[in-house]
Amino acid sequence: MSFLSFWRHHGTRGVFSSIQEQLSSPTGCTQEDQYWGRLATGGEEDYYWRRLSDNWSMKDVMPSTYLEIHNACYEAYNANPIAFAIIEITTSFVLGKGVSITASEPVVQQILQDFWNDPDNHMDTRVYSLCTELSLYGEQFVRFYINRLNGKVKIRQIDPSIIDQIETDPEDIETPMRFHLRPIGPAVVLPTATDVQRSLNTEGEWLLAGSDVVQFCINKVSNAKRGKSDLATLLPWLRRYKDWLTDRVRINKYKSAFLWDVQLQGADKKAIDRKKMEYAYPPEPGSIIIHNEAEKWSAVRPEINANEAEADGRALKLMLAVGAQLPEHYLSDGNYGNRATAAEMGLPTLLKFQRRQHILRALLRTILDRVILEAQKAHRLSNTLATDYEILFPQIDTADHQTLASATQLLMGGLTQAKQQGWISDETAMRLLFQCLDEEIDLHDERERVWLGDQKRR
């Protein structure tokens, strides 16, 4: 008796049906189900098996699914205009004209600028690559190359698709220990003599987290190891919208097409065959057709009501817009709103870009902290020197300046009257003013600067 027959014989229909459900191919499922369904998580060897305990804690997709999503996102970025726009709009808003660094100590500033302007690092342009690929791939792996003699640092970005394993602390999944680079096959070009002599690496390479490589992720939960692209959720809808547009192009192409229907009255098969040969080539546009009453010519056009599909296309585009957290007019469609509506719709998007700035700031700070650390190890920088610095991003302003100016003017008048009446102190008035302006300022330091300014004027 086989294993399945044994379970069937002993009446365990529930267990058997569960196993049969795993073995049967999914029917009627969508692409989203294949990517993010319960069966898509876990390891490759566990695809057709279910744990006795639950596996809901396994939030990463299978390695093959990860590579499929990775390649699909890259293909969409290169071939789909909307996918390209979603990624590039994010980079343009987050970085704008670029990033600058200011340190309190000139020596620290010089070390950071040397790293930033190093031709091998080209950080002025690399920051755009970091932001673009972070959005496109959902994660970035930055590898450090250290010159132990002078402490100089060079960095390189690693393609996330060649990182196939991430080992974390057994008791803390948020702490990666090392990353495995899968072996790369031989190049497609003809190998040189040196390449033939060099042994082929078939085991890959392990890199230590922190010292060799650092990882940065977006769009992931805390107990997942891999990030997720901004396009990952949109992939099925990008394909559907592209298919819909392709169908529209075909419909519009054949909408104006027509064919000649020639009716022959009282003709036998021989006469019909003769006319077929005579009209094997249709008449040129603008030509004259001469025939007797035995022939009847009429142009036949397909009945295609393409205008009725406009609402369907907009529904698909709205699905892309909400998934990308972009207003509809950002995707080149401003027919369904005015300036006031567009201004109100932009706030969630701008806040999303501000949040991405915080992530990029943390990424750059990790890299620059490593630069300072290696400079200290090489004795190019004193350990007692202050190493604080600021990373300045272009400001994404979400406030209406005209409304803010009017509110500030009214508030200043109210605070002045309240101070004259003795209802509030100077410190409270300052605190309310800065809260209105959404500025975080130390009141004690500010009052001290005001006092010093008064002393200088006297």
Coordinates of C-alpha atoms in Angstrom, one line a residue:
M1 CA 0.0 0.0 0.0
S2 CA 1.4 3.4 -1.0
F3 CA 1.8 6.3 1.5
L4 CA -1.2 8.2 0.1
S5 CA -3.3 5.1 -0.1
F6 CA -2.5 4.4 3.6
W7 CA -3.7 7.9 4.6
R8 CA -6.8 7.5 2.4
H9 CA -7.6 4.1 3.9
H10 CA -7.4 5.4 7.5
G11 CA -9.8 8.2 6.8
T12 CA -7.5 11.1 7.1
R13 CA -9.3 13.0 4.4
G14 CA -8.3 16.4 5.8
V15 CA -4.6 15.7 5.7
F16 CA -4.8 14.0 2.2
S17 CA -6.8 17.0 0.8
S18 CA -4.2 19.4 2.1
I19 CA -1.4 17.4 0.5
Q20 CA -3.3 17.1 -2.8
E21 CA -3.9 20.9 -2.7
Q22 CA -0.1 21.4 -2.5
L23 CA 0.5 19.0 -5.3
S24 CA -2.1 20.3 -7.7
S25 CA -1.2 23.2 -9.9
P26 CA -3.0 26.5 -9.0
T27 CA -5.9 27.2 -11.2
G28 CA -7.5 30.6 -11.6
C29 CA -4.7 32.4 -9.5
T30 CA -3.3 35.7 -10.6
Q31 CA 0.3 36.8 -10.9
E32 CA 0.1 38.4 -7.5
D33 CA -0.9 35.1 -5.9
Q34 CA 2.1 33.4 -7.5
Y35 CA 4.5 36.1 -6.2
W36 CA 3.1 36.8 -2.7
G37 CA 0.9 33.8 -1.8
R38 CA 1.7 31.5 1.1
L39 CA 3.2 28.9 -1.1
A40 CA 5.7 31.4 -2.6
T41 CA 7.4 32.0 0.7
G42 CA 10.1 29.9 2.3
G43 CA 12.8 27.8 0.7
E44 CA 12.8 26.1 -2.7
E45 CA 12.7 22.6 -1.2
D46 CA 9.6 23.5 0.9
Y47 CA 7.4 24.6 -2.0
Y48 CA 5.2 21.5 -2.1
W49 CA 5.2 20.9 1.6
R50 CA 3.5 22.5 4.5
R51 CA 5.1 22.6 8.0
L52 CA 3.3 21.0 10.9
S53 CA 3.5 24.4 12.5
D54 CA 2.5 27.6 10.7
N55 CA 5.0 29.3 8.3
W56 CA 3.5 32.7 8.4
S57 CA 6.7 34.0 9.9
M58 CA 8.5 33.4 6.6
K59 CA 8.1 36.7 4.9
D60 CA 10.8 36.4 2.2
V61 CA 9.8 35.0 -1.2
M62 CA 11.6 32.0 -2.6
P63 CA 15.0 32.7 -4.3
S64 CA 13.7 31.8 -7.7
T65 CA 10.7 34.1 -7.2
Y66 CA 13.0 36.9 -6.0
L67 CA 15.1 36.6 -9.1
E68 CA 11.9 36.6 -11.3
I69 CA 10.6 39.8 -9.6
H70 CA 14.1 41.4 -9.8
N71 CA 14.4 40.7 -13.5
A72 CA 10.8 41.7 -14.2
C73 CA 11.3 45.1 -12.4
Y74 CA 14.5 45.7 -14.4
E75 CA 12.8 44.9 -17.6
A76 CA 9.8 47.1 -16.8
Y77 CA 12.1 50.0 -15.9
N78 CA 13.8 49.7 -19.4
A79 CA 10.7 48.9 -21.5
N80 CA 7.7 50.4 -19.8
P81 CA 7.4 54.2 -19.8
I82 CA 5.2 54.4 -16.7
A83 CA 7.6 52.2 -14.7
F84 CA 10.5 54.3 -15.8
A85 CA 8.7 57.5 -14.9
I86 CA 7.7 56.2 -11.4
I87 CA 11.4 55.4 -10.6
E88 CA 12.8 58.6 -12.1
I89 CA 10.2 60.9 -10.5
T90 CA 11.2 59.5 -7.1
T91 CA 14.9 60.2 -7.8
S92 CA 14.2 63.7 -9.1
F93 CA 12.1 64.7 -6.1
V94 CA 14.3 63.0 -3.4
L95 CA 17.7 64.3 -4.7
G96 CA 16.8 67.3 -6.8
K97 CA 20.0 69.2 -7.7
G98 CA 22.1 67.0 -5.4
V99 CA 23.4 66.5 -1.9
S100 CA 26.0 68.5 0.1
I101 CA 27.9 67.8 3.3
T102 CA 29.0 70.3 6.0
A103 CA 31.2 69.3 8.9
S104 CA 32.0 71.4 12.0
E105 CA 35.7 70.8 11.8
P106 CA 37.7 71.7 8.6
V107 CA 39.8 68.6 8.8
V108 CA 36.7 66.4 8.9
Q109 CA 35.3 68.4 6.0
Q110 CA 38.4 67.9 4.0
I111 CA 38.4 64.1 4.5
L112 CA 34.8 63.8 3.6
Q113 CA 35.3 66.0 0.5
D114 CA 38.3 63.9 -0.6
F115 CA 36.1 60.8 -0.4
W116 CA 33.1 62.5 -2.1
N117 CA 35.2 63.9 -5.0
D118 CA 37.3 60.8 -5.5
P119 CA 36.9 59.9 -9.2
D120 CA 36.5 56.2 -8.3
N121 CA 33.6 57.1 -6.0
H122 CA 32.1 60.0 -8.0
M123 CA 29.6 60.5 -5.2
D124 CA 28.0 63.5 -6.9
T125 CA 26.5 61.1 -9.5
R126 CA 26.6 58.0 -7.5
V127 CA 23.9 59.3 -5.1
Y128 CA 21.5 59.3 -8.0
S129 CA 22.4 55.8 -8.9
L130 CA 21.9 54.7 -5.2
C131 CA 18.5 56.3 -5.1
T132 CA 17.4 54.9 -8.5
E133 CA 18.6 51.4 -7.8
L134 CA 17.2 51.4 -4.2
S135 CA 13.8 52.2 -5.7
L136 CA 14.2 49.8 -8.6
Y137 CA 15.6 46.8 -6.7
G138 CA 14.3 47.5 -3.2
E139 CA 17.7 47.1 -1.6
Q140 CA 21.3 48.2 -2.0
F141 CA 24.5 46.3 -1.1
V142 CA 27.5 48.7 -0.8
R143 CA 30.9 47.1 -0.7
F144 CA 33.9 48.8 0.9
Y145 CA 37.5 48.7 -0.4
I146 CA 39.9 50.0 2.2
N147 CA 43.5 51.2 1.7
R148 CA 45.0 50.2 5.0
L149 CA 48.1 52.5 4.5
N150 CA 46.3 55.8 4.2
G151 CA 42.7 54.9 5.3
K152 CA 41.1 55.9 2.0
V153 CA 37.8 54.3 1.2
K154 CA 36.3 53.3 -2.1
I155 CA 32.8 51.9 -2.5
R156 CA 31.0 49.8 -5.1
Q157 CA 27.4 48.8 -5.5
I158 CA 26.7 45.1 -5.7
D159 CA 23.9 43.8 -7.9
P160 CA 21.3 42.4 -5.4
S161 CA 20.6 39.5 -7.8
I162 CA 24.0 37.9 -7.2
I163 CA 23.4 37.9 -3.4
D164 CA 21.7 34.6 -2.9
Q165 CA 22.0 34.0 0.8
I166 CA 21.9 36.3 3.8
E167 CA 22.8 34.8 7.2
T168 CA 21.5 36.7 10.2
D169 CA 21.9 36.4 14.0
P170 CA 20.0 33.3 15.0
E171 CA 18.2 35.3 17.7
D172 CA 17.9 38.6 15.8
I173 CA 16.8 38.5 12.1
E174 CA 17.4 42.2 11.9
T175 CA 21.2 41.8 12.4
P176 CA 22.9 40.3 9.2
M177 CA 26.1 38.4 9.8
R178 CA 27.3 37.8 6.3
F179 CA 26.2 37.8 2.6
H180 CA 26.9 35.1 0.0
L181 CA 27.8 36.1 -3.6
R182 CA 26.7 33.3 -5.9
P183 CA 29.3 32.2 -8.4
I184 CA 29.1 33.9 -11.8
G185 CA 29.4 31.7 -14.9
P186 CA 32.0 32.2 -17.6
A187 CA 31.7 35.2 -19.9
V188 CA 30.1 34.9 -23.2
V189 CA 33.2 36.2 -25.0
L190 CA 36.0 33.9 -26.0
P191 CA 38.2 33.1 -23.0
T192 CA 41.9 34.2 -23.0
A193 CA 44.8 32.0 -22.0
T194 CA 44.8 33.6 -18.6
D195 CA 41.1 32.8 -18.1
V196 CA 41.6 29.2 -19.1
Q197 CA 44.4 28.8 -16.6
R198 CA 42.5 30.5 -13.8
S199 CA 40.3 28.0 -11.8
L200 CA 36.6 28.7 -12.1
N201 CA 35.0 29.7 -8.8
T202 CA 32.0 27.4 -8.3
E203 CA 31.4 28.1 -4.6
G204 CA 30.9 31.9 -4.6
E205 CA 32.2 34.2 -1.8
W206 CA 31.1 35.1 1.7
L207 CA 31.3 38.7 2.7
L208 CA 31.1 39.9 6.3
A209 CA 28.2 42.3 7.1
G210 CA 29.4 45.7 8.3
S211 CA 33.1 45.3 7.5
D212 CA 32.9 44.2 3.9
V213 CA 29.3 45.0 2.9
V214 CA 26.4 46.9 4.2
Q215 CA 22.8 46.4 3.2
F216 CA 20.0 48.9 2.9
C217 CA 16.4 47.9 2.3
I218 CA 13.0 49.5 1.6
N219 CA 9.4 48.2 1.4
K220 CA 10.0 45.3 3.8
V221 CA 8.7 44.2 7.2
S222 CA 11.0 43.9 10.2
N223 CA 11.4 40.1 10.0
A224 CA 12.2 39.9 6.3
K225 CA 15.8 39.8 5.0
R226 CA 15.3 41.2 1.5
G227 CA 13.8 44.5 0.3
K228 CA 11.1 45.0 -2.3
S229 CA 11.1 47.2 -5.3
D230 CA 8.7 50.1 -5.7
L231 CA 7.6 48.3 -8.9
A232 CA 7.1 44.9 -7.4
T233 CA 3.5 45.5 -6.4
L234 CA 2.8 47.2 -9.7
L235 CA 4.2 44.5 -12.0
P236 CA 0.9 42.7 -12.8
W237 CA -0.9 46.0 -13.4
L238 CA 2.0 47.4 -15.5
R239 CA 1.6 44.4 -17.8
R240 CA -2.2 44.7 -17.9
Y241 CA -2.1 48.4 -18.7
K242 CA 0.5 47.7 -21.4
D243 CA -1.6 44.9 -22.9
W244 CA -4.6 47.2 -22.8
L245 CA -2.7 50.0 -24.7
T246 CA -1.4 47.4 -27.2
D247 CA -4.9 46.3 -27.9
R248 CA -6.0 49.9 -28.3
V249 CA -3.3 50.4 -30.9
R250 CA -4.5 47.4 -32.8
I251 CA -8.1 48.5 -32.6
N252 CA -7.3 52.0 -33.9
K253 CA -5.2 50.5 -36.7
Y254 CA -8.1 48.3 -37.9
K255 CA -10.8 50.8 -37.0
S256 CA -10.3 52.7 -40.3
A257 CA -9.7 49.6 -42.3
F258 CA -12.3 48.4 -44.8
L259 CA -12.7 45.8 -47.5
W260 CA -14.7 45.7 -50.8
D261 CA -17.7 43.4 -50.9
V262 CA -18.5 42.6 -54.5
Q263 CA -21.9 41.0 -55.2
L264 CA -22.4 39.2 -58.5
Q265 CA -26.0 38.6 -59.5
G266 CA -26.8 35.4 -61.3
A267 CA -23.1 34.4 -61.6
D268 CA -22.1 30.7 -61.6
K269 CA -18.9 29.4 -60.0
K270 CA -17.0 29.8 -63.2
A271 CA -17.9 33.5 -63.4
I272 CA -17.1 34.0 -59.7
D273 CA -13.7 32.4 -60.1
R274 CA -13.0 34.6 -63.1
K275 CA -13.9 37.7 -61.1
K276 CA -11.6 36.6 -58.3
M277 CA -8.7 36.5 -60.6
E278 CA -9.7 39.8 -62.1
Y279 CA -9.9 41.5 -58.7
A280 CA -7.0 39.8 -57.1
Y281 CA -5.4 43.2 -56.6
P282 CA -7.9 45.8 -55.1
P283 CA -8.3 49.1 -56.9
E284 CA -6.0 52.0 -56.0
P285 CA -7.5 54.8 -53.8
G286 CA -9.1 57.4 -56.0
S287 CA -9.4 55.1 -59.0
I288 CA -12.6 54.7 -61.0
I289 CA -14.6 51.4 -61.0
I290 CA -16.8 50.8 -64.0
H291 CA -19.3 47.9 -63.9
N292 CA -22.8 47.0 -65.0
E293 CA -25.9 46.3 -63.0
A294 CA -24.8 42.7 -62.5
E295 CA -22.1 43.8 -60.0
K296 CA -22.7 45.6 -56.7
W297 CA -19.7 47.1 -54.9
S298 CA -19.9 48.1 -51.2
A299 CA -17.2 49.0 -48.6
V300 CA -17.5 47.0 -45.4
R301 CA -15.9 48.4 -42.2
P302 CA -15.6 46.7 -38.8
E303 CA -18.0 47.9 -36.1
I304 CA -15.5 48.7 -33.3
N305 CA -16.8 50.9 -30.5
A306 CA -13.4 51.8 -29.1
N307 CA -14.5 54.9 -27.3
E308 CA -16.3 52.7 -24.7
A309 CA -13.0 51.4 -23.4
E310 CA -11.8 54.8 -22.1
A311 CA -13.1 54.2 -18.5
D312 CA -11.3 50.8 -18.4
G313 CA -8.0 52.4 -19.3
R314 CA -8.4 55.1 -16.7
A315 CA -9.2 52.5 -14.1
L316 CA -6.0 50.6 -14.8
K317 CA -4.0 53.8 -14.7
L318 CA -5.5 54.8 -11.4
M319 CA -4.5 51.4 -10.0
L320 CA -0.9 52.2 -11.1
A321 CA -1.1 55.7 -9.6
V322 CA -2.4 54.5 -6.2
G323 CA 0.2 51.7 -6.1
A324 CA 3.0 54.1 -6.8
Q325 CA 1.5 56.7 -4.4
L326 CA 1.6 59.3 -7.2
P327 CA -1.3 61.6 -8.2
E328 CA -2.9 60.9 -11.5
H329 CA -1.5 64.1 -13.0
Y330 CA 2.1 63.0 -12.3
L331 CA 1.5 60.2 -14.8
S332 CA 0.7 62.7 -17.6
D333 CA -3.1 62.8 -17.2
G334 CA -4.4 66.1 -15.9
N335 CA -7.9 66.0 -17.5
Y336 CA -9.7 65.1 -14.3
G337 CA -8.7 67.9 -11.9
N338 CA -7.7 71.5 -11.5
R339 CA -4.8 73.2 -9.8
A340 CA -6.5 73.2 -6.3
T341 CA -7.2 69.5 -6.6
A342 CA -3.7 68.8 -7.7
A343 CA -2.3 70.8 -4.8
E344 CA -4.4 68.9 -2.2
M345 CA -3.5 65.5 -3.8
G346 CA 0.3 66.1 -3.7
L347 CA 0.8 66.1 0.1
P348 CA 1.0 62.2 0.6
T349 CA 3.4 62.0 -2.3
L350 CA 5.7 64.7 -1.0
L351 CA 5.6 63.0 2.4
K352 CA 6.6 59.8 0.7
F353 CA 9.6 61.5 -0.9
Q354 CA 10.6 63.1 2.5
R355 CA 10.5 59.6 4.0
R356 CA 12.8 58.4 1.2
Q357 CA 15.2 61.2 2.0
H358 CA 15.5 60.0 5.5
I359 CA 16.4 56.5 4.2
L360 CA 19.0 58.0 1.8
R361 CA 20.4 60.1 4.6
A362 CA 20.9 57.0 6.8
L363 CA 22.5 55.2 3.9
L364 CA 25.0 58.1 3.2
R365 CA 25.7 58.5 6.9
T366 CA 26.6 54.9 7.2
I367 CA 29.1 55.3 4.4
L368 CA 30.6 58.5 5.6
D369 CA 30.9 57.2 9.2
R370 CA 33.0 54.4 7.8
V371 CA 35.2 57.0 5.9
I372 CA 35.8 58.8 9.2
L373 CA 36.5 55.6 11.1
E374 CA 39.1 54.5 8.6
A375 CA 40.7 57.9 8.7
Q376 CA 41.0 57.6 12.4
K377 CA 42.5 54.1 12.2
A378 CA 45.1 55.5 9.7
H379 CA 45.9 58.4 12.1
R380 CA 44.8 60.9 9.5
L381 CA 42.2 62.1 12.0
S382 CA 42.4 62.5 15.8
N383 CA 40.1 60.4 17.9
T384 CA 39.4 63.4 20.1
L385 CA 38.3 65.7 17.3
A386 CA 34.6 66.3 16.9
T387 CA 33.4 64.4 13.8
D388 CA 29.8 65.7 13.6
Y389 CA 28.5 66.6 10.2
E390 CA 25.3 67.3 8.4
I391 CA 24.0 65.8 5.1
L392 CA 21.9 68.4 3.4
F393 CA 19.1 67.3 0.9
P394 CA 17.1 69.6 -1.2
Q395 CA 14.0 70.7 0.7
I396 CA 10.7 69.2 -0.3
D397 CA 8.3 71.9 0.8
T398 CA 4.8 70.7 1.7
A399 CA 3.6 74.0 3.1
D400 CA 1.5 76.7 1.4
H401 CA 3.8 79.8 1.9
Q402 CA 1.1 82.3 1.4
T403 CA -1.2 80.7 3.9
L404 CA 1.7 80.3 6.3
A405 CA 2.8 83.9 6.0
S406 CA -0.8 85.1 6.7
A407 CA -1.1 82.8 9.7
T408 CA 2.3 84.0 11.1
Q409 CA 1.3 87.6 10.8
L410 CA -1.9 87.1 12.7
L411 CA -0.1 85.0 15.3
M412 CA 2.6 87.7 15.8
G413 CA -0.1 90.3 16.5
G414 CA -1.9 88.0 19.0
L415 CA 1.4 87.1 20.8
T416 CA 2.4 90.7 21.0
Q417 CA -0.9 91.7 22.6
A418 CA -0.8 88.7 25.0
K419 CA 2.7 89.7 26.0
Q420 CA 1.7 93.3 26.6
Q421 CA -1.2 92.1 28.8
G422 CA 1.2 89.9 30.8
W423 CA -0.6 86.7 29.8
I424 CA 2.4 84.9 28.5
S425 CA 6.2 85.0 28.8
D426 CA 8.8 85.6 26.1
E427 CA 9.7 81.9 26.2
T428 CA 6.1 80.7 25.7
A429 CA 5.6 83.2 22.8
M430 CA 8.8 82.0 21.1
R431 CA 7.7 78.4 21.5
L432 CA 4.3 79.0 20.0
L433 CA 5.8 80.9 17.1
F434 CA 8.3 78.2 16.2
Q435 CA 5.6 75.5 16.5
C436 CA 3.5 77.5 14.0
L437 CA 6.5 77.6 11.6
D438 CA 7.2 73.9 12.2
E439 CA 10.8 74.6 13.2
E440 CA 12.6 72.7 16.0
I441 CA 14.8 75.3 17.8
D442 CA 16.3 75.2 21.3
L443 CA 14.7 78.2 23.1
H444 CA 17.4 78.6 25.6
D445 CA 20.1 78.8 22.9
E446 CA 18.0 81.1 20.9
R447 CA 17.4 83.5 23.8
E448 CA 21.1 83.4 24.6
R449 CA 21.9 84.4 21.0
V450 CA 19.3 87.2 21.2
W451 CA 21.0 88.5 24.4
L452 CA 24.5 88.4 22.9
G453 CA 23.2 90.3 19.9
D454 CA 21.7 93.0 22.2
Q455 CA 25.0 93.2 24.0
K456 CA 27.0 93.7 20.8
R457 CA 24.6 96.5 19.6
R458 CA 25.1 98.3 22.9

